[in-house]
Structures are given as C-alpha cells and as structure tokens.
mmCIF file with all atom_site columns, C-alpha atoms in Angstrom:
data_model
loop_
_atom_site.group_PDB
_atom_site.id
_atom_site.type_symbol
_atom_site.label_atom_id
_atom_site.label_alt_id
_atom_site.label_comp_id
_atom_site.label_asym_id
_atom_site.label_entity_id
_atom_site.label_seq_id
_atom_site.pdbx_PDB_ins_code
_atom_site.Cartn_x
_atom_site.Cartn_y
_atom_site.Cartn_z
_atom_site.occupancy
_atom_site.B_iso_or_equiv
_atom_site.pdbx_formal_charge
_atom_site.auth_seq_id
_atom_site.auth_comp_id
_atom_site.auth_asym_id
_atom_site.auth_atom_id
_atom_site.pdbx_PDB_model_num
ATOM 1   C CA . UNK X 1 1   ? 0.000  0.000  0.000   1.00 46.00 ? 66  UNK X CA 1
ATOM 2   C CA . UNK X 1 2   ? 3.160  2.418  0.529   1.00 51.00 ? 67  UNK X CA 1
ATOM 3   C CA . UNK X 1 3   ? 4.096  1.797  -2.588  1.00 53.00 ? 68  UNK X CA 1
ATOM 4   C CA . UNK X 1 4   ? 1.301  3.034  -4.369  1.00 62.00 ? 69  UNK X CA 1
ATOM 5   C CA . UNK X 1 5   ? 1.315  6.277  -2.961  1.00 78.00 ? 70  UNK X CA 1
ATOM 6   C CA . UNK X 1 6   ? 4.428  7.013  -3.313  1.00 75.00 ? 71  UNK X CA 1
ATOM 7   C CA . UNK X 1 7   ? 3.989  6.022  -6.747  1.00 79.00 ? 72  UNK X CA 1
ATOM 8   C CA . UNK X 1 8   ? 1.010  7.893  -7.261  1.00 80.00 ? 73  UNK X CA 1
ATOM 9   C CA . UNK X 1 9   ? 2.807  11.224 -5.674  1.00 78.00 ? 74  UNK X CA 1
ATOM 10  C CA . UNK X 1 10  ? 5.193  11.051 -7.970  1.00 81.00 ? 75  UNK X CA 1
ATOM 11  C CA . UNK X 1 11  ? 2.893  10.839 -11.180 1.00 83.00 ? 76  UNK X CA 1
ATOM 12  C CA . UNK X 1 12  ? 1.206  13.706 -9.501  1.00 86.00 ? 77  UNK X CA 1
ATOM 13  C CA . UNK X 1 13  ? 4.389  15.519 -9.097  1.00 88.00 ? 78  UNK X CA 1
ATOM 14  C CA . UNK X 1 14  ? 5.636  14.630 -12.399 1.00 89.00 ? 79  UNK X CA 1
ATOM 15  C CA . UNK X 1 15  ? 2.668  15.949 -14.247 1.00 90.00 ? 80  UNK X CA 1
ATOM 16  C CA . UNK X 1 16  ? 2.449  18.865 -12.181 1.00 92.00 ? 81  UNK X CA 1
ATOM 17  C CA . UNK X 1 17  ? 6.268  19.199 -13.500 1.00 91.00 ? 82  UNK X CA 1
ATOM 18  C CA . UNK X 1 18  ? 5.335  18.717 -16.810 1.00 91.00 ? 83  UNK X CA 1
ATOM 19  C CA . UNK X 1 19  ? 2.728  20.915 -17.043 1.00 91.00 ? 84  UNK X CA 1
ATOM 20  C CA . UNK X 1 20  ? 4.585  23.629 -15.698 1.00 91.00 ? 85  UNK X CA 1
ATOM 21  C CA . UNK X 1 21  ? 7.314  23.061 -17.952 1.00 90.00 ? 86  UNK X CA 1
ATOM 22  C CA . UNK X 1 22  ? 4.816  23.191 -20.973 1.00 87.00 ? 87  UNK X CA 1
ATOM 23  C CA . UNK X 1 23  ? 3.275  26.294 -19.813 1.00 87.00 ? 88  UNK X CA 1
ATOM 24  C CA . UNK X 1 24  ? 6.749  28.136 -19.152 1.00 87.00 ? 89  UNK X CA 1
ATOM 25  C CA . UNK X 1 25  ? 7.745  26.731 -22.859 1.00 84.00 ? 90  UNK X CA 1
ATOM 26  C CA . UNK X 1 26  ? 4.626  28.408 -24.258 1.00 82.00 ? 91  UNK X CA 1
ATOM 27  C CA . UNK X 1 27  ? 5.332  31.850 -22.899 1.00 84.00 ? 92  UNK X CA 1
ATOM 28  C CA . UNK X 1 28  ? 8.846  32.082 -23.488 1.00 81.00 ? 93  UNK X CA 1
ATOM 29  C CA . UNK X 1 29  ? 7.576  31.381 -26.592 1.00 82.00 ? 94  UNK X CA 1
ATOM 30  C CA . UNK X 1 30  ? 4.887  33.380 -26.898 1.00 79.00 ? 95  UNK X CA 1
ATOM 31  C CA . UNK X 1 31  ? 7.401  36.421 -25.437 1.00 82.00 ? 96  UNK X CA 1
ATOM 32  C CA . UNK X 1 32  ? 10.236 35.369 -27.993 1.00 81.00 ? 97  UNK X CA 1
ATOM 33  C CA . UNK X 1 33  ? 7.596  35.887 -30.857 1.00 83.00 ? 98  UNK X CA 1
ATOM 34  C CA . UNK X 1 34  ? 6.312  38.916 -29.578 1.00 83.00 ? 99  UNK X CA 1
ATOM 35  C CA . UNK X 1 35  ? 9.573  40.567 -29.082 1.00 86.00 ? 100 UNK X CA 1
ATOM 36  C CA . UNK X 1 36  ? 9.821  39.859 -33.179 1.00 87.00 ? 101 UNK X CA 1
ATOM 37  C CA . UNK X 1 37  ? 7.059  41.232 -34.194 1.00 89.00 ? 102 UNK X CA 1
ATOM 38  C CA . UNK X 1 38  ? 7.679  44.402 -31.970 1.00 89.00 ? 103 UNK X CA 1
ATOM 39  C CA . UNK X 1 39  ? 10.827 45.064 -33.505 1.00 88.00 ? 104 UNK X CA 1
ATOM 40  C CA . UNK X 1 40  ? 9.935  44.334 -36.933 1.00 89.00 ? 105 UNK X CA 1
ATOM 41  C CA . UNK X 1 41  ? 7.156  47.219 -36.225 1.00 90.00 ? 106 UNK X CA 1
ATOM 42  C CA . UNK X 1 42  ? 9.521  49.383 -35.080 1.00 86.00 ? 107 UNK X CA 1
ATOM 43  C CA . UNK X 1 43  ? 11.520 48.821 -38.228 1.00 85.00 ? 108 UNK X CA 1
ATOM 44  C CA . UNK X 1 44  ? 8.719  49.761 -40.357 1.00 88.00 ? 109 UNK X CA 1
ATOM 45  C CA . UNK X 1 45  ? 7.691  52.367 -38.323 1.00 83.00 ? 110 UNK X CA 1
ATOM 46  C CA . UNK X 1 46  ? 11.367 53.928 -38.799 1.00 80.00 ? 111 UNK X CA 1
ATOM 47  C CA . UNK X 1 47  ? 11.284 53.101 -42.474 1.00 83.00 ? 112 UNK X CA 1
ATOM 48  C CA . UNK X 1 48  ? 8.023  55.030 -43.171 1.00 84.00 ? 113 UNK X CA 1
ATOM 49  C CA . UNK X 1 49  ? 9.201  57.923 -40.336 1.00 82.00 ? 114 UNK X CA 1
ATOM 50  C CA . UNK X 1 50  ? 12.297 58.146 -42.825 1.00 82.00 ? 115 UNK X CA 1
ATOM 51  C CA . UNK X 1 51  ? 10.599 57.919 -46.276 1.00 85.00 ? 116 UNK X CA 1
ATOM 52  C CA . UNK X 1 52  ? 8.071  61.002 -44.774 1.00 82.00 ? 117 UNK X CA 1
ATOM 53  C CA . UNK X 1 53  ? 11.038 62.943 -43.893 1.00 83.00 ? 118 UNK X CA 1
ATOM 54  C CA . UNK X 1 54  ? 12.566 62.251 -47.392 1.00 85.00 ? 119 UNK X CA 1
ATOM 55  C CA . UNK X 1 55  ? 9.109  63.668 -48.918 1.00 87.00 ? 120 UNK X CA 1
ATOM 56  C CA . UNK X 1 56  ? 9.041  66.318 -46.641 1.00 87.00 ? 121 UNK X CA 1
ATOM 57  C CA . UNK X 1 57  ? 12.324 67.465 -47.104 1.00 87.00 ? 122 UNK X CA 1
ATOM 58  C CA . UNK X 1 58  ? 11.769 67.992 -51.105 1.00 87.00 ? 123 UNK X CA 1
ATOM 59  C CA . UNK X 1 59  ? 8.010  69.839 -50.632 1.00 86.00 ? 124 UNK X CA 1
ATOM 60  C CA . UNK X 1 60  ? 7.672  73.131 -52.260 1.00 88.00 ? 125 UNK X CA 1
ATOM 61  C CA . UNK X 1 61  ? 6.716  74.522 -48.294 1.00 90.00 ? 126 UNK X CA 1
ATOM 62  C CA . UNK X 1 62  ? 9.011  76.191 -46.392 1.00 91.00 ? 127 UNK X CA 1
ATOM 63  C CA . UNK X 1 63  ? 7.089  75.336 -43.029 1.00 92.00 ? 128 UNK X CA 1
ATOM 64  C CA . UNK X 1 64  ? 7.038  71.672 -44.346 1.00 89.00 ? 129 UNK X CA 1
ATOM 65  C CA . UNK X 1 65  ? 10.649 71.558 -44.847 1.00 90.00 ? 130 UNK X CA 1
ATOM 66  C CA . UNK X 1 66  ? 11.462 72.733 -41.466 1.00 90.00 ? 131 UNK X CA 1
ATOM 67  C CA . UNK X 1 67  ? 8.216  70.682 -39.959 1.00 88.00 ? 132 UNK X CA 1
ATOM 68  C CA . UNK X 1 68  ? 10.806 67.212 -41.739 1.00 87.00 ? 133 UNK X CA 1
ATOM 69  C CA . UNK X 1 69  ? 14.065 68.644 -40.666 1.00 86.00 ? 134 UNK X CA 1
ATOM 70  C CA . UNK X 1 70  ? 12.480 68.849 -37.026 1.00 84.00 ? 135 UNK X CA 1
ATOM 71  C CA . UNK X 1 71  ? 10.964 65.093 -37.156 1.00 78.00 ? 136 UNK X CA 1
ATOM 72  C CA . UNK X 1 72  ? 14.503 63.731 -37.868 1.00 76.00 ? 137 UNK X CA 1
ATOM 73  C CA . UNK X 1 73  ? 15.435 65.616 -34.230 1.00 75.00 ? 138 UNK X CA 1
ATOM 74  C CA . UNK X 1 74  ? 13.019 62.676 -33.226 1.00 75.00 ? 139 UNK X CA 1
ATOM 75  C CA . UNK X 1 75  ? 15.161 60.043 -34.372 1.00 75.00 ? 140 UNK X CA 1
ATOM 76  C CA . UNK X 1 76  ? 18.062 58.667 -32.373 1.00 73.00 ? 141 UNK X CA 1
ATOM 77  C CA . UNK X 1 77  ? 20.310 58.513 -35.379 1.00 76.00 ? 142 UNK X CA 1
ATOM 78  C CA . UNK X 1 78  ? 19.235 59.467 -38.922 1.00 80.00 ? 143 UNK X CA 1
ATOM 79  C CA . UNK X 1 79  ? 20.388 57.030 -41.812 1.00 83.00 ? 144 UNK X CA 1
ATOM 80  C CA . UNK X 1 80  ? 22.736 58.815 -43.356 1.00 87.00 ? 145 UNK X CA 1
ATOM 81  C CA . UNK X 1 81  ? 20.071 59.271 -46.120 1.00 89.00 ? 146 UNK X CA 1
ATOM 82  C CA . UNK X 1 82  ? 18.343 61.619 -44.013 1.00 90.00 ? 147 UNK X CA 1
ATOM 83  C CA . UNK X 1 83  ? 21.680 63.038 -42.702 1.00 92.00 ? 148 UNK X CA 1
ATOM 84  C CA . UNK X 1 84  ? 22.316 63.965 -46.779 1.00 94.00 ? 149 UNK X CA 1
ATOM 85  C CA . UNK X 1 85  ? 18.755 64.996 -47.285 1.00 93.00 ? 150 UNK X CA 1
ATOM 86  C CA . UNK X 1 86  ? 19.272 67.380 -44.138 1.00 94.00 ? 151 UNK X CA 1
ATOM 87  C CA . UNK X 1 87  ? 22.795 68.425 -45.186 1.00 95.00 ? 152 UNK X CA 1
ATOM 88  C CA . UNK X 1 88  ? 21.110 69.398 -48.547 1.00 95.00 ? 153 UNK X CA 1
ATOM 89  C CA . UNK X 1 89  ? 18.806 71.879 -47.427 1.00 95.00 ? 154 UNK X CA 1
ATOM 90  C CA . UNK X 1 90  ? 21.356 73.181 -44.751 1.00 96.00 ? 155 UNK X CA 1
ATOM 91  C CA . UNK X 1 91  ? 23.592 73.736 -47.985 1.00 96.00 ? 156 UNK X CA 1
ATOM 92  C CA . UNK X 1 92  ? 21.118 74.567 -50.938 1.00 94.00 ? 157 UNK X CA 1
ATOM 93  C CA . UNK X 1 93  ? 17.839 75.558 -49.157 1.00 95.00 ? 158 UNK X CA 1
ATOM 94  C CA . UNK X 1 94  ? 16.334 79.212 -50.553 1.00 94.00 ? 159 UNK X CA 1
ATOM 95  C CA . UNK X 1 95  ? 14.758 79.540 -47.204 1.00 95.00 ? 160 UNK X CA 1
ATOM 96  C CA . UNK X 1 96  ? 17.360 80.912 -44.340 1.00 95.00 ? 161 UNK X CA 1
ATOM 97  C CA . UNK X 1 97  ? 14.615 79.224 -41.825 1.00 95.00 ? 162 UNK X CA 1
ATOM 98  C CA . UNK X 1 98  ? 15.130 76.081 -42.972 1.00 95.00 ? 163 UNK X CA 1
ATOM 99  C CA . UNK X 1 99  ? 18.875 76.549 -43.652 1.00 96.00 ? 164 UNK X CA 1
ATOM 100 C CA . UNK X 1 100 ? 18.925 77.728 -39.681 1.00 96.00 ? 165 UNK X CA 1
ATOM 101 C CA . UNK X 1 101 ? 16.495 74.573 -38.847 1.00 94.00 ? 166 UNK X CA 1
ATOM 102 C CA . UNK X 1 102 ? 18.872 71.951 -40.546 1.00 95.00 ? 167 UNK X CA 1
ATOM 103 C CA . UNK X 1 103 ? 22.310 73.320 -38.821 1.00 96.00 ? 168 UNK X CA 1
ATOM 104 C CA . UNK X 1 104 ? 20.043 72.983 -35.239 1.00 94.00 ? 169 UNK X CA 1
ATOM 105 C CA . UNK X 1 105 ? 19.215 69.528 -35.876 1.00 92.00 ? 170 UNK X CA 1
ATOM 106 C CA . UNK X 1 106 ? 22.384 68.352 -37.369 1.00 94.00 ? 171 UNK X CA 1
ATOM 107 C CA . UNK X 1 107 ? 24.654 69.863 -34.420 1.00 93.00 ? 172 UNK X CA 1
ATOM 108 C CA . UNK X 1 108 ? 22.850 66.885 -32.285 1.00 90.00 ? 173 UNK X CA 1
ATOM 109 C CA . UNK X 1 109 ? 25.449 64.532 -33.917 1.00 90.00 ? 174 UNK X CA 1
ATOM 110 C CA . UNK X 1 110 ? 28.781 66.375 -33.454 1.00 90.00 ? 175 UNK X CA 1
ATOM 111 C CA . UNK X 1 111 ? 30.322 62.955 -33.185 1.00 91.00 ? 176 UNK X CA 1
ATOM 112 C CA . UNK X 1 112 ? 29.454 62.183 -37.228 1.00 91.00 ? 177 UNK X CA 1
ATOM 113 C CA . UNK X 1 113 ? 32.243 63.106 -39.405 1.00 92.00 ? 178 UNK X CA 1
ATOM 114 C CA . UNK X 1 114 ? 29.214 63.577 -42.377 1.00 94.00 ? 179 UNK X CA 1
ATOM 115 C CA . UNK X 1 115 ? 27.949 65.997 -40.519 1.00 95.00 ? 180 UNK X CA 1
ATOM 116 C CA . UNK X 1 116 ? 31.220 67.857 -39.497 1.00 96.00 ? 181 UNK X CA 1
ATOM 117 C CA . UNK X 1 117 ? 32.370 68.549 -42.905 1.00 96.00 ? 182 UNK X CA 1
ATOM 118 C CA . UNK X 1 118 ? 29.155 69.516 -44.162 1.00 97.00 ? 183 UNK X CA 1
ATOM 119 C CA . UNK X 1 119 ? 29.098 72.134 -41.581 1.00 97.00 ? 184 UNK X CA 1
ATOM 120 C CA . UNK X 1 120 ? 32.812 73.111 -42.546 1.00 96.00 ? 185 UNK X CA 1
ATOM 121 C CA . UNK X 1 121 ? 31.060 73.607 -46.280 1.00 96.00 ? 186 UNK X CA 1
ATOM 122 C CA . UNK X 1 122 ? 28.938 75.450 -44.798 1.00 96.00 ? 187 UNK X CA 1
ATOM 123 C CA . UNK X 1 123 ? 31.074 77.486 -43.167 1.00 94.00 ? 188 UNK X CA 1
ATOM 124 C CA . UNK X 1 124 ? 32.832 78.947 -46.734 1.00 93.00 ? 189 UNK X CA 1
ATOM 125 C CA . UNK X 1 125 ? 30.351 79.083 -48.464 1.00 94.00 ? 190 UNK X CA 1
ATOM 126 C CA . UNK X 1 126 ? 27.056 80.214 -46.654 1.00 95.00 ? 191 UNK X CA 1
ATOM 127 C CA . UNK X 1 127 ? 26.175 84.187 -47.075 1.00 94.00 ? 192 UNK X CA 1
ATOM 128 C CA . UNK X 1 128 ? 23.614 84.931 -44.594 1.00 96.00 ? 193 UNK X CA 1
ATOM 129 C CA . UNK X 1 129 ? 25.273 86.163 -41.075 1.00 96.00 ? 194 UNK X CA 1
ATOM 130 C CA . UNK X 1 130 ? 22.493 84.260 -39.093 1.00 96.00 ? 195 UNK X CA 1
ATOM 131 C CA . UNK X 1 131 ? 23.297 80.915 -40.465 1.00 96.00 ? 196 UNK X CA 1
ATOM 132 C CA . UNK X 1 132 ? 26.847 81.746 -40.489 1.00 96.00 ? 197 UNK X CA 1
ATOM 133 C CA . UNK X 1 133 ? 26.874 82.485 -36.760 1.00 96.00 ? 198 UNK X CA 1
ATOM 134 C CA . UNK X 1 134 ? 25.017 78.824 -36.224 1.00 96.00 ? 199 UNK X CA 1
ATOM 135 C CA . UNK X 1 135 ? 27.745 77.022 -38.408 1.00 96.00 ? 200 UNK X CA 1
ATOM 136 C CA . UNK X 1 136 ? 30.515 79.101 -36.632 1.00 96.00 ? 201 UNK X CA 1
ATOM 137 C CA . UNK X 1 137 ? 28.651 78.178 -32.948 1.00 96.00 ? 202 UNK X CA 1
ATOM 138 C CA . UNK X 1 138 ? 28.790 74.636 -33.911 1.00 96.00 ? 203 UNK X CA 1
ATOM 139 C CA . UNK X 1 139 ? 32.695 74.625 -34.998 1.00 96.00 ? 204 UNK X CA 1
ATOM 140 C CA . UNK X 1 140 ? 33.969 76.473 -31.994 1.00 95.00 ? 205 UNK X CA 1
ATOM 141 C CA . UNK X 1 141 ? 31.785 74.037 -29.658 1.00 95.00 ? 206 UNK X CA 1
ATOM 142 C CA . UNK X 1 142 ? 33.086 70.650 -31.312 1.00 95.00 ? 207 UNK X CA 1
ATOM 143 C CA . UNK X 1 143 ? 36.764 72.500 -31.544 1.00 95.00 ? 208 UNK X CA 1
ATOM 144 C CA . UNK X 1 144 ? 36.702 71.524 -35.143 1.00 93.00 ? 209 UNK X CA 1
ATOM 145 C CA . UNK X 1 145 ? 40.178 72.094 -35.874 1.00 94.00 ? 210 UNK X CA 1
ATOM 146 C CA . UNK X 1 146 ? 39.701 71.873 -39.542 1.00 94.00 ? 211 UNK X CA 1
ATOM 147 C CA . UNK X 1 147 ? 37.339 75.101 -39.475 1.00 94.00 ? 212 UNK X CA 1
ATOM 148 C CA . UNK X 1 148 ? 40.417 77.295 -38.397 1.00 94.00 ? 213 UNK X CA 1
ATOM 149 C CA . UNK X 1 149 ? 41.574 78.451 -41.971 1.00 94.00 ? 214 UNK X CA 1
ATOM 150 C CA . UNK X 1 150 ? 37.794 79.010 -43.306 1.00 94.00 ? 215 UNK X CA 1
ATOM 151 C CA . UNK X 1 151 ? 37.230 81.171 -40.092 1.00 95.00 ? 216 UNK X CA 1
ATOM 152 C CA . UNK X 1 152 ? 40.309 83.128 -40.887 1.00 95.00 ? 217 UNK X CA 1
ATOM 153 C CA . UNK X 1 153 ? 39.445 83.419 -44.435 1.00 94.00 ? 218 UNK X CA 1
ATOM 154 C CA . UNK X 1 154 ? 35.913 84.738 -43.431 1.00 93.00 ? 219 UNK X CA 1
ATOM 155 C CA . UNK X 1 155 ? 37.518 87.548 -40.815 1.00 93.00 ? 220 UNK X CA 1
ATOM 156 C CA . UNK X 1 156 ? 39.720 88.863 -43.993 1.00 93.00 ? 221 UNK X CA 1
ATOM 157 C CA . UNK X 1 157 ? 36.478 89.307 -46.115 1.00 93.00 ? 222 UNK X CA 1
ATOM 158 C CA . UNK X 1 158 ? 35.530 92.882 -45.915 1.00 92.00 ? 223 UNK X CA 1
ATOM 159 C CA . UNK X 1 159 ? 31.518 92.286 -46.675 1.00 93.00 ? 224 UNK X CA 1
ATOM 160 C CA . UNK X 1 160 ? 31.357 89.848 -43.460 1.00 93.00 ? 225 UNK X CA 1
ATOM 161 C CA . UNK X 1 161 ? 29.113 92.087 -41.160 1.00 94.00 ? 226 UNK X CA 1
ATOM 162 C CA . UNK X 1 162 ? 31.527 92.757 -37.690 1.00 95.00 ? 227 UNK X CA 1
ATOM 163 C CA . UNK X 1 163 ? 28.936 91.295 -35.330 1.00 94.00 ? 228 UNK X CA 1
ATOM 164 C CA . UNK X 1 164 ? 29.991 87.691 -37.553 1.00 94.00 ? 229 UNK X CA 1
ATOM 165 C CA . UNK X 1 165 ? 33.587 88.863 -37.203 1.00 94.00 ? 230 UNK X CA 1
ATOM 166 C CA . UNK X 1 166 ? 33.166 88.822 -33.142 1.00 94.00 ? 231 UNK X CA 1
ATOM 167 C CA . UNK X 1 167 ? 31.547 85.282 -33.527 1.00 94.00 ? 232 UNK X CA 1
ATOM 168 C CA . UNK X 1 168 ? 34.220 84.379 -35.721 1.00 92.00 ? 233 UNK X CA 1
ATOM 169 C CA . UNK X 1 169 ? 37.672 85.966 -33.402 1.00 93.00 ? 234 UNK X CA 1
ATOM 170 C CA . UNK X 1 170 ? 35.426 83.724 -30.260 1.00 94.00 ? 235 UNK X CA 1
ATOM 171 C CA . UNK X 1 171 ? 35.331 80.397 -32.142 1.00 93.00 ? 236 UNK X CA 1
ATOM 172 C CA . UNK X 1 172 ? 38.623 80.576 -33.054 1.00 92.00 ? 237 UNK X CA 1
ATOM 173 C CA . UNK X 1 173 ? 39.773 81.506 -29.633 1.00 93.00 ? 238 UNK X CA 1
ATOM 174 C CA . UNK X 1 174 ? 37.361 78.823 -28.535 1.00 93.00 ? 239 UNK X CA 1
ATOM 175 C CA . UNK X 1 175 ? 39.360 76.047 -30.978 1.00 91.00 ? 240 UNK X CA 1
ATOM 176 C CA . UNK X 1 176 ? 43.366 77.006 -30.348 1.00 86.00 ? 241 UNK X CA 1
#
C-alpha cells in the first residue's frame, strides 16, 4: 500500500512538472515571438518615419521643410540618407529658416564626421550672417580644428558684417 502512494505522488508531481514546464515553454515562446514582431514594427515604423522625412524634405513649403528637418530631431540617429537629405537643405535651401532649422538639428550629432564637414562647407560658403553664426557656434563648440583656416578666411572678407567677425575671433579663440 506504501508503494502506491508514493507512486502515485510522484505521477502527480511529475505531471504537475510537466505541465509547468509546458506552460513556461509556451510563454517564453509566446514572449520570444512577440519581441519579433515588436521590432519588426519598429523597423517599419522607422522606415516610413524616414521615407516622410525624405518627402518632406523635397516639398515646395518652407514650413514643411522645417516641420521634416524637425521630425529627424526625433530620431536617435538618422540614416545617413536623411543626414544627406538634411545636409542638402542646410547647404542649398532658398529659405534661411530652414537653412537655420537643418544646422540645429544636425549639431545633435557632433560625433558624425558627415555631418562635421558639411558644416565646414557650410562654413565657406554660406552668405547669410544668421546661419553663419550657427555654423561658426557649432565649430567652436566641437573644436573643429579643420574650421580654423575658413574662419580666418571669413575675418579677412571685408563684406562679413563685424557682429559675424566677433563670432568668428570667439570660435577661433574657442578652438586654439
């Protein structure tokens, strides 16, 4: 008679252990899969952020170019295709707004060396003091060593307005 509850506890016990070992299977499982399809949504969900931006970027609007350049301030790190897109308007855009909206949002990734040279482009060959003064601000905080013969250049130009000139004579200082 001791036998047969002892073997009947452990058929109970072993059940109870397989269940349980069935029903932890399932929701690591179930929480492997779900962790997949999260991250494939957040893929798309990045994809479509970055072919809006893309759109936006090239709209005839003014407002909507700055309304793109200011979603891709939302991203962590912009493909470089929307670091390009971005450097484009910063260098080409007919709009000093939007020229002055790309240089904020591309001096959150100092680090890039994209992004660094485009802002040393910049730098010779932008004409409007205001986005001049953002591209020099940038430079002098990063201590963008390559911008010291540009900035020089710019101080010898006589047509450079002296309030740049100031901005320019503090970057540099801020650099060497």
């Amino acid at each position: 008679v001791l036998a047969f509850s002892w073997k009947t506890a452990f058929q109970i016990a072993a059940s109870i252990v397989l269940l349980l070992m069935g029903y932890l299977f399932g929701e690591h499982r179930g929480y492997n899969t779900a962790q997949i399809q999260i991250a494939s949504l957040e893929e798309k969900s990045q994809e479509l952020k970055t072919e809006m931006t893309l759109a936006m970027l090239d709209n005839r609007s003014a407002s909507q170019r700055i309304k793109a350049v200011s979603y891709s301030e939302e991203m962590n790190m912009p493909d470089d295709k929307i670091l390009q897109a971005i450097i484009g308007r910063l260098h080409n855009d007919d709009n000093v707004n939007v020229r002055l909206s790309a240089a904020e949002a591309l001096s959150r990734f100092q680090k890039n060396s994209l992004v660094k040279n485009a802002f040393i482009t910049a730098l010779k060959n932008e004409k409007n003091p205001d986005v001049q003064i953002a591209v020099i601000q940038f430079l002098a905080h990063v201590k963008e060593e390559r911008a010291v013969a540009p900035m020089q250049k710019l101080l010898n130009r006589p047509e450079i307005p002296q309030y740049v000139k100031l901005q320019l004579n503090d970057g540099l200082s801020q650099i060497l």
